[in-house]
Short mmCIF file of C-alpha atoms in Angstrom, two decimals:
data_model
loop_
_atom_site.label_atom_id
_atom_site.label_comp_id
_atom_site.label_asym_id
_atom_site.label_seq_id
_atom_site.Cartn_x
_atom_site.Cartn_y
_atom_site.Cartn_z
CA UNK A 1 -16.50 24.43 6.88
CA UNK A 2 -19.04 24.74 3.97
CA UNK A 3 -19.61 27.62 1.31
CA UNK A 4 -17.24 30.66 0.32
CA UNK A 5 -15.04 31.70 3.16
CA UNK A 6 -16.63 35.39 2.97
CA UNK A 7 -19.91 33.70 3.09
CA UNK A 8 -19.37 31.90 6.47
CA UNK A 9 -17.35 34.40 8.15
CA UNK A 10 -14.29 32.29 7.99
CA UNK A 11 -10.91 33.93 7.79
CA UNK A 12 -8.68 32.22 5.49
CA UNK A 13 -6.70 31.63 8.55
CA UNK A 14 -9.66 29.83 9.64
CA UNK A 15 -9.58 27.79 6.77
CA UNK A 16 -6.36 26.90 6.63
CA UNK A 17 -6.09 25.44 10.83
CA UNK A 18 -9.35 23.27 9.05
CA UNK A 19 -7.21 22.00 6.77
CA UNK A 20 -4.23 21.38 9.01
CA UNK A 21 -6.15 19.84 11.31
CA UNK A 22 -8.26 17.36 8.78
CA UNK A 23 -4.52 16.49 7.32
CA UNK A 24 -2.93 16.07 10.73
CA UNK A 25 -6.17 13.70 11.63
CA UNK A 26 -5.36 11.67 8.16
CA UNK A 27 -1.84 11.03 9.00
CA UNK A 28 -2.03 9.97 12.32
CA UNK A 29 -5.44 7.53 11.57
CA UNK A 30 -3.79 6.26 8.90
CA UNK A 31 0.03 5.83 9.09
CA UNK A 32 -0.90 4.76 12.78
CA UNK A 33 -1.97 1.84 11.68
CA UNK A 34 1.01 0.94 9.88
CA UNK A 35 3.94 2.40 11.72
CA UNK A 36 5.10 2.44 14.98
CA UNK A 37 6.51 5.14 17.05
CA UNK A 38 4.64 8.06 15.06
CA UNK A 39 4.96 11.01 17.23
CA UNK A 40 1.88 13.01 17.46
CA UNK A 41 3.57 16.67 18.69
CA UNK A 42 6.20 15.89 16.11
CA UNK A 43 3.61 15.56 13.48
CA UNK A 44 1.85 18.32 14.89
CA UNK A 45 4.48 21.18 14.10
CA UNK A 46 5.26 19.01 10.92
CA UNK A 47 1.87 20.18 9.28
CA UNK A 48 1.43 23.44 10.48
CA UNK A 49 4.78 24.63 9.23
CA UNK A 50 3.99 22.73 6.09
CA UNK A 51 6.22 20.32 5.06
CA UNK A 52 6.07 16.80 7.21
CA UNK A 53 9.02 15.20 6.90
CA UNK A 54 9.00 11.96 8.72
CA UNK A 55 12.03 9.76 8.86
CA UNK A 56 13.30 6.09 9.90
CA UNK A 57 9.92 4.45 10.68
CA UNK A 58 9.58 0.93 11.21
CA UNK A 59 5.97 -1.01 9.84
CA UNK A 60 3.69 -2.88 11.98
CA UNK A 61 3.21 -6.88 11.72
CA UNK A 62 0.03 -5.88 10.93
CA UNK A 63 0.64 -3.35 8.39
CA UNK A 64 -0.68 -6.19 5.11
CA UNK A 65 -3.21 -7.40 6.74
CA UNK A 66 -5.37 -4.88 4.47
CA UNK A 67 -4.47 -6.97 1.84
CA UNK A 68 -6.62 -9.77 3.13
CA UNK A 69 -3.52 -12.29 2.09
CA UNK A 70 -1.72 -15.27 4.33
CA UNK A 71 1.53 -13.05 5.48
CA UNK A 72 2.17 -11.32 8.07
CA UNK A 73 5.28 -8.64 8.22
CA UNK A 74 8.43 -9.89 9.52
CA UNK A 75 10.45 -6.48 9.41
CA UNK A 76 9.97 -3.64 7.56
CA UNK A 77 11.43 0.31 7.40
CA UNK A 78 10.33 3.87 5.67
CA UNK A 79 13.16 6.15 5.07
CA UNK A 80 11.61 9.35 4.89
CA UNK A 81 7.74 10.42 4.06
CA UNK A 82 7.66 14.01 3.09
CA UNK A 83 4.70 15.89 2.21
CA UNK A 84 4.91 19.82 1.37
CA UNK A 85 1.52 21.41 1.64
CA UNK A 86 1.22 25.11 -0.19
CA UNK A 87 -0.98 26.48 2.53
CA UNK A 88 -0.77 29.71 0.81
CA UNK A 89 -1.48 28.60 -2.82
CA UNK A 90 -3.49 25.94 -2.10
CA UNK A 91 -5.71 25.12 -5.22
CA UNK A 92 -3.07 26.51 -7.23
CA UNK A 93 -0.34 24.52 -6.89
CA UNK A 94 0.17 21.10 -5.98
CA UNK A 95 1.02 18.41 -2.46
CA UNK A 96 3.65 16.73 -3.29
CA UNK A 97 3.81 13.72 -1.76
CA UNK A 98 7.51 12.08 -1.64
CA UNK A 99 8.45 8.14 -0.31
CA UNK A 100 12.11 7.27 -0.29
CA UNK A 101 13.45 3.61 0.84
CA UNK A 102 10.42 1.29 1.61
CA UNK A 103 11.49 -1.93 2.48
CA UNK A 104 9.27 -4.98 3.37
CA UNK A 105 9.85 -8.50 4.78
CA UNK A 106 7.48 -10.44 4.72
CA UNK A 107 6.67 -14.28 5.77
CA UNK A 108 3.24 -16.58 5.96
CA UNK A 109 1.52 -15.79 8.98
CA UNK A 110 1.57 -18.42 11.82
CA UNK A 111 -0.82 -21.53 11.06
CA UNK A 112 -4.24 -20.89 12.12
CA UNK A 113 -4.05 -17.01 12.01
CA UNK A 114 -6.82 -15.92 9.85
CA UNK A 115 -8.67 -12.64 9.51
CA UNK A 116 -10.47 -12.11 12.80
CA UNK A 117 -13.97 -10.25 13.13
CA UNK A 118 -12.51 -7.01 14.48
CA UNK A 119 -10.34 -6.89 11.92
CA UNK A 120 -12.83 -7.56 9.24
CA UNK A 121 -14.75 -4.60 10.89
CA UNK A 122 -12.27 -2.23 10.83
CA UNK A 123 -11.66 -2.51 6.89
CA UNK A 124 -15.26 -2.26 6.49
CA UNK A 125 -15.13 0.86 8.91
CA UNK A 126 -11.84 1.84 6.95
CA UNK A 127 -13.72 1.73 3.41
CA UNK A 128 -16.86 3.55 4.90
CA UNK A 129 -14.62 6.40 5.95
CA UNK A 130 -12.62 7.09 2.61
CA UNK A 131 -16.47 7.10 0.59
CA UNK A 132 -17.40 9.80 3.63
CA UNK A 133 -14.81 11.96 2.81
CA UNK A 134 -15.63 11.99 -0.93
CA UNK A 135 -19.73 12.58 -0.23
CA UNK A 136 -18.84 16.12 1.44
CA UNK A 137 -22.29 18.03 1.96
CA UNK A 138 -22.87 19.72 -1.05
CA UNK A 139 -21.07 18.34 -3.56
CA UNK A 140 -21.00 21.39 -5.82
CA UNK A 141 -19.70 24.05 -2.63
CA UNK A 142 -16.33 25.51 -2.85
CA UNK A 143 -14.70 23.38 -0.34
CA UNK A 144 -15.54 20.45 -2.12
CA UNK A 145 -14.26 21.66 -5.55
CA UNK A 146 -10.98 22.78 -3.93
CA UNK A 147 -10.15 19.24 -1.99
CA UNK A 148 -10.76 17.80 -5.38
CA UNK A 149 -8.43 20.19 -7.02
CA UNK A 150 -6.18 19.07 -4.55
CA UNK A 151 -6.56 15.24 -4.58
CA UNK A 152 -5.92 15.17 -8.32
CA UNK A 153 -3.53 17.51 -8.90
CA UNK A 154 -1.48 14.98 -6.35
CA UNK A 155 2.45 15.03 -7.26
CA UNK A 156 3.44 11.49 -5.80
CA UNK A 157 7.38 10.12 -6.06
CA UNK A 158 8.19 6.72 -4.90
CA UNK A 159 11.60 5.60 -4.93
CA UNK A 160 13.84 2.24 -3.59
CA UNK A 161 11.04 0.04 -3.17
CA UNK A 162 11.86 -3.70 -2.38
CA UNK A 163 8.78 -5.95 -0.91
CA UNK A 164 10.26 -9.74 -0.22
CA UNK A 165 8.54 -12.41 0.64
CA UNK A 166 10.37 -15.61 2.06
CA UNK A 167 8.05 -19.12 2.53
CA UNK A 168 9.34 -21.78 3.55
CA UNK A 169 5.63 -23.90 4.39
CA UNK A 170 4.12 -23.56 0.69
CA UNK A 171 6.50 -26.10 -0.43
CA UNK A 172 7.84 -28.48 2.15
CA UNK A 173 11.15 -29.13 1.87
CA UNK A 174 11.88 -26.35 -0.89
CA UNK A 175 11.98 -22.84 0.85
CA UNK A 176 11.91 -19.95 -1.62
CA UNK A 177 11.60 -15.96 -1.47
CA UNK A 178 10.26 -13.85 -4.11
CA UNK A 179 10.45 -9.99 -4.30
CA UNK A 180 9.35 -7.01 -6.31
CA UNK A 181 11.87 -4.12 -6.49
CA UNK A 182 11.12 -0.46 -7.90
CA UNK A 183 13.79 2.22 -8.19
CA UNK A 184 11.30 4.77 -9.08
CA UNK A 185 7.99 5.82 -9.86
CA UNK A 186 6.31 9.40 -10.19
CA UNK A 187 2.91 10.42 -10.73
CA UNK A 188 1.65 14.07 -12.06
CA UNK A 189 -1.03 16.03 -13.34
CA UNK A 190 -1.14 16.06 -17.37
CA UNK A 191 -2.26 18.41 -20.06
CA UNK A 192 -3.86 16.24 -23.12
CA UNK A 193 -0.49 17.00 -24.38
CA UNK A 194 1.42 14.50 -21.99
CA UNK A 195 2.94 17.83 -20.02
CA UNK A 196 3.06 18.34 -16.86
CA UNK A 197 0.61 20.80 -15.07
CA UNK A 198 -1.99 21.87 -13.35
CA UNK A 199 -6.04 21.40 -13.75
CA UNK A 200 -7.15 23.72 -11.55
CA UNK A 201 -10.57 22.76 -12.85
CA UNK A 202 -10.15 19.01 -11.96
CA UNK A 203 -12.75 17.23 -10.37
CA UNK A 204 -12.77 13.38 -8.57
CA UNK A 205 -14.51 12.01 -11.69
CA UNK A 206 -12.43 13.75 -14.00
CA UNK A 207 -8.65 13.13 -13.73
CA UNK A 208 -5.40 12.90 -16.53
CA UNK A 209 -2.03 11.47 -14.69
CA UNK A 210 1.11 10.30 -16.05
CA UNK A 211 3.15 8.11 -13.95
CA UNK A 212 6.63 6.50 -15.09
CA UNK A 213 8.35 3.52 -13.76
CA UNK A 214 12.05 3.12 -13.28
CA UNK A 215 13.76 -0.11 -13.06
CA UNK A 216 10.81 -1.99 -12.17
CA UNK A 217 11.51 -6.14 -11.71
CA UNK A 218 9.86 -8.63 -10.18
CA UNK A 219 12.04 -11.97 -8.74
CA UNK A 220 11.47 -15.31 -7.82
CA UNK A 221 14.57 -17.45 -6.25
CA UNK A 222 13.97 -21.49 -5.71
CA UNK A 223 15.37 -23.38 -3.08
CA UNK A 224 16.48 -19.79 -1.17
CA UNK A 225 17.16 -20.29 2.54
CA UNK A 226 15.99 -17.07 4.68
CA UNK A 227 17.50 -14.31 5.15
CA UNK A 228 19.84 -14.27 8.21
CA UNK A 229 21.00 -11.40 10.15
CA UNK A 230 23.42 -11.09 13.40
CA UNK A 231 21.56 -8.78 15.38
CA UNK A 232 17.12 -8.53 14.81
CA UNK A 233 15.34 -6.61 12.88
CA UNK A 234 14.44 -4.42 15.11
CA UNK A 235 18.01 -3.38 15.74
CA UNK A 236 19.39 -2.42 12.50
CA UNK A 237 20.13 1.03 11.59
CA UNK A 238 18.72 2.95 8.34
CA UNK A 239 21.91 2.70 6.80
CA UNK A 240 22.29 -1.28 7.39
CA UNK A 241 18.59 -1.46 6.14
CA UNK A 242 19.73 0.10 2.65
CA UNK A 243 22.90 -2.75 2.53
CA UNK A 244 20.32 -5.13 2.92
CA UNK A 245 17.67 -3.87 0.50
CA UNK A 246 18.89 -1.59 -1.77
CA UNK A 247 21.23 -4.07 -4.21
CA UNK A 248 19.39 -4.12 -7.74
CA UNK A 249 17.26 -1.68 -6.72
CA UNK A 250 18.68 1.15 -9.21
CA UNK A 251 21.44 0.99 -11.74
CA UNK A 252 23.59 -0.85 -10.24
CA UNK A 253 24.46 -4.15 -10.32
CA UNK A 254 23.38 -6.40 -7.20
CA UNK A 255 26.63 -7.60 -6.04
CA UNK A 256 25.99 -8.13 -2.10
CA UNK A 257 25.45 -11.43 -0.39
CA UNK A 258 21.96 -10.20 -0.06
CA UNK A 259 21.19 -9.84 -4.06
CA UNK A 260 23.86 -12.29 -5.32
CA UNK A 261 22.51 -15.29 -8.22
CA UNK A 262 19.03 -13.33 -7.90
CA UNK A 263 16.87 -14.72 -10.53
CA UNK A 264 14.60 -12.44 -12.02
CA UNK A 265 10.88 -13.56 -13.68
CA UNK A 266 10.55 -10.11 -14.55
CA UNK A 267 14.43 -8.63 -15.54
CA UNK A 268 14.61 -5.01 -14.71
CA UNK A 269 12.17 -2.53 -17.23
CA UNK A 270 10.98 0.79 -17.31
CA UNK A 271 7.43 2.53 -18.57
CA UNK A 272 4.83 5.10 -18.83
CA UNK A 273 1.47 4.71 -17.91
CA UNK A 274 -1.14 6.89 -19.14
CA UNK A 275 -4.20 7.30 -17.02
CA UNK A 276 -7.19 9.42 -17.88
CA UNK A 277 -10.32 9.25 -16.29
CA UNK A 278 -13.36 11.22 -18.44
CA UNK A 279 -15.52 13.55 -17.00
CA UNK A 280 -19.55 13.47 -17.74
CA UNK A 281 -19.16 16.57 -20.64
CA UNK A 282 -16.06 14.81 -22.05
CA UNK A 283 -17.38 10.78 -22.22
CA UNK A 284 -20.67 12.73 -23.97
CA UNK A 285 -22.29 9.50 -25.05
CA UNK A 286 -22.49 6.44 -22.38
CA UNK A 287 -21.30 4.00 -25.12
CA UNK A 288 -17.87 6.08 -25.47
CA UNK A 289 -15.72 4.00 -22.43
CA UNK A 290 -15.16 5.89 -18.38
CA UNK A 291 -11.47 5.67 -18.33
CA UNK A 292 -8.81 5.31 -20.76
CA UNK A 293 -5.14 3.77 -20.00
CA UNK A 294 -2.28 2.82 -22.03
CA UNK A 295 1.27 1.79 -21.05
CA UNK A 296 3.75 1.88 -22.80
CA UNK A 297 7.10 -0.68 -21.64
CA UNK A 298 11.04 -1.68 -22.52
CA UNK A 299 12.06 -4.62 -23.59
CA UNK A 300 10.40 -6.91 -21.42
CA UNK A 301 12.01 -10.23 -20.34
CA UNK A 302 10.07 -13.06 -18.61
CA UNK A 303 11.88 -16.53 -17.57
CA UNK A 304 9.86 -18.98 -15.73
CA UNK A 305 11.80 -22.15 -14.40
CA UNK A 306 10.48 -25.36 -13.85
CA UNK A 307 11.41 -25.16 -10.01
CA UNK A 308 10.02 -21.28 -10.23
CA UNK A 309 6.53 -22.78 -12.00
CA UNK A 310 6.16 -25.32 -9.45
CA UNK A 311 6.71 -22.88 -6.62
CA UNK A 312 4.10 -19.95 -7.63
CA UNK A 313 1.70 -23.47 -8.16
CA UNK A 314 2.17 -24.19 -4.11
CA UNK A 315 2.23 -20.58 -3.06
CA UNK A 316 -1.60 -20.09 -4.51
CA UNK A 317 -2.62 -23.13 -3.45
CA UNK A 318 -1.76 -21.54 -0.22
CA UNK A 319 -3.49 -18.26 -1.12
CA UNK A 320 -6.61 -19.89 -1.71
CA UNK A 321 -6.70 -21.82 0.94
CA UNK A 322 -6.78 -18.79 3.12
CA UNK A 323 -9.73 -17.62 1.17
CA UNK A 324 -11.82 -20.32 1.80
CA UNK A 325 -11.35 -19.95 5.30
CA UNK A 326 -10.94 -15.93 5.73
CA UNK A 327 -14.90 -15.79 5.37
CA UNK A 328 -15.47 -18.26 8.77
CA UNK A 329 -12.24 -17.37 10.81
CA UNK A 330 -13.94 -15.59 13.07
CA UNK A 331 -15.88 -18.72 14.22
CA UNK A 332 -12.92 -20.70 14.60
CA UNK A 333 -12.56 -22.15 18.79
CA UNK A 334 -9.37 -20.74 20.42
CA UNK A 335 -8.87 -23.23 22.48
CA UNK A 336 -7.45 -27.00 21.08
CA UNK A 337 -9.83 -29.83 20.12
CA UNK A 338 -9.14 -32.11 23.03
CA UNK A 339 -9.94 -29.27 25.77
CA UNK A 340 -14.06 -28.43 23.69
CA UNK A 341 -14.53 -31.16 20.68
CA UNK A 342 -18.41 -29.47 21.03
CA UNK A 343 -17.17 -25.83 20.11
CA UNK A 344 -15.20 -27.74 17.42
CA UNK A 345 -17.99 -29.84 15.83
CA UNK A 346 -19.98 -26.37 16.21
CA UNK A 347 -17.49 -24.75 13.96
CA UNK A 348 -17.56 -27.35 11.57
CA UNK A 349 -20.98 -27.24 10.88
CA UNK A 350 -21.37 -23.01 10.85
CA UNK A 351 -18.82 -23.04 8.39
CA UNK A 352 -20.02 -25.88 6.16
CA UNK A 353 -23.43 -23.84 5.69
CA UNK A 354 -21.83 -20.51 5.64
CA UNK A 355 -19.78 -21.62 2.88
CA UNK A 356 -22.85 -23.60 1.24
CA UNK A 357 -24.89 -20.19 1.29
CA UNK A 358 -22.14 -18.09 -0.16
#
């Protein structure tokens, strides 16, 4: 679909199955890859009444692996993902985007698992595709203007978040799990004022958000055995997902086995980020800078211990050990050394120049 509806012959009903259709393709490419047991038909009449409301879905191992890091998920759950699309007012009034309980486990991926070729592929095929969708054929047409009227008038919420991550390789003998918990944050359109609204004028290159943070902390805890359930993972319900997770997410005090002596390097704060990007007219001369952010915190308490210090030390040593083998994983033999020394020595020298020329 290109031009003015009238000038293509397009009905707006036309226009509108597009649009279901391109979002119902987005959803199921991308939350595919990261949940399992997405249900297609279930998604289907989710977007063409409008609102998709998804609930109780359970992330892939896989599901980090786009951050190009040595863990692999151990459990994780999505409450609900909602997202309300104004089919009829589209372009004049916002998607609201809304994630409620995310909780991820997460552990160092088994020894020797690195980032494979295919996989390095597919997040090259994966960045291709989101530049694609911004290059739309004629970058000035309506349809262009309006899908970046609605990517930036985007109203995102994101609430209970708690990502863990237990190790107990990066420092032998002294197992340790750190976590970042958010009870809140929420992202909107804003006038130069600070209020909320909406630009129906916005463009991609040209965007003013506010987004505020609620009881955001980040812990570290030394010397922390793993969690331990009695049943798996896999077999816990949503509401024995939120007793695990949810303690010290909001207000209230963690008081569970599960949050009890947590100590914090970051103690609970809240904020407000400012984020505007300038448009060509607005940044006028090239000196003047693209984008503009300030944030704006509570008190902020750090603590580092000793014990904490000496952990973080180990877990990048870790980190960048990964990175100096992420670029040649995909030459690594899969069988062991004794069964093909040859495809071993092989490897050895392939990655010794590989890493030589880069």
């Amino acid at each position: 679909v290109s031009g003015r509806p009238a000038d293509s012959g397009n009905s707006p009903q036309l226009f509108e199955a597009h649009l279901a259709y391109v979002v119902l393709f987005l959803l199921r490419k991308y939350l595919g890859e990261y949940v399992e047991g997405l249900s297609v038909e279930a998604l289907r009449i989710s977007v063409w009444k409008g609102d998709v409301v998804l609930k109780d879905l359970k992330l892939k191992a896989e599901a980090l692996n786009s951050l190009q890091l040595p863990v692999t998920v151990k459990a994780g759950f999505v409450g609900t993902i909602t997202l309300k699309v104004p089919w009829k007012s589209l372009g004049k009034e916002p998607v609201i985007v809304l994630i409620d309980r995310l909780f991820i486990l997460a552990h160092p991926a088994p020894d020797g698992q690195t980032l494979k070729e295919e996989d390095r592929e597919k997040l090259f095929e994966a960045k291709l595709q989101q530049i694609e969708m911004l290059q739309i054929p004629g970058g000035n047409s309506w349809l262009y203007n309006l899908i970046s009227t609605i990517i930036g008038n985007l109203k995102v919420t994101i609430s209970n978040v708690h990502i863990r991550y237990e190790d107990s390789v990066s420092n032998a003998g002294h197992p340790f799990a750190s976590g970042f918990t958010l009870s809140k944050l929420a992202a909107v359109t804003v006038d130069e004022d600070g209020n909320e609204t909406f630009d129906a004028g916005v463009a991609l290159d040209k965007l003013r958000k506010s987004v505020e943070l609620h009881m955001l902390a980040i812990y570290h805890d030394s010397d922390s055995n793993p969690w331990k359930l009695p049943k798996k993972w896999e077999d816990l319900n949503p509401g024995e997902w939120s007793e695990v997770f949810q303690d010290g997410i909001d207000d209230r005090p963690g008081n569970s086995i599960w949050a009890m002596n947590r100590r914090y390097l970051v103690s609970p704060i809240n904020g407000t980020l400012k984020y505007n990007r300038l448009g060509q007219q607005e940044r006028g001369d090239l000196n003047n800078p693209l984008e503009k952010a300030s944030l704006v915190l509570s008190d902020v308490s750090l603590t580092v211990t000793e014990a904490q210090y000496y952990d973080c030390i180990k877990l990048l040593e870790t980190f960048s050990r990964f990175r100096t083998r992420v670029d040649v994983s995909h030459l690594r033999p899969i069988m062991p050394v004794k069964e093909d020394c040859r495809a071993w020595w092989r490897y050895a020298v392939l990655a010794g120049l590989r890493q030589k020329k880069l």
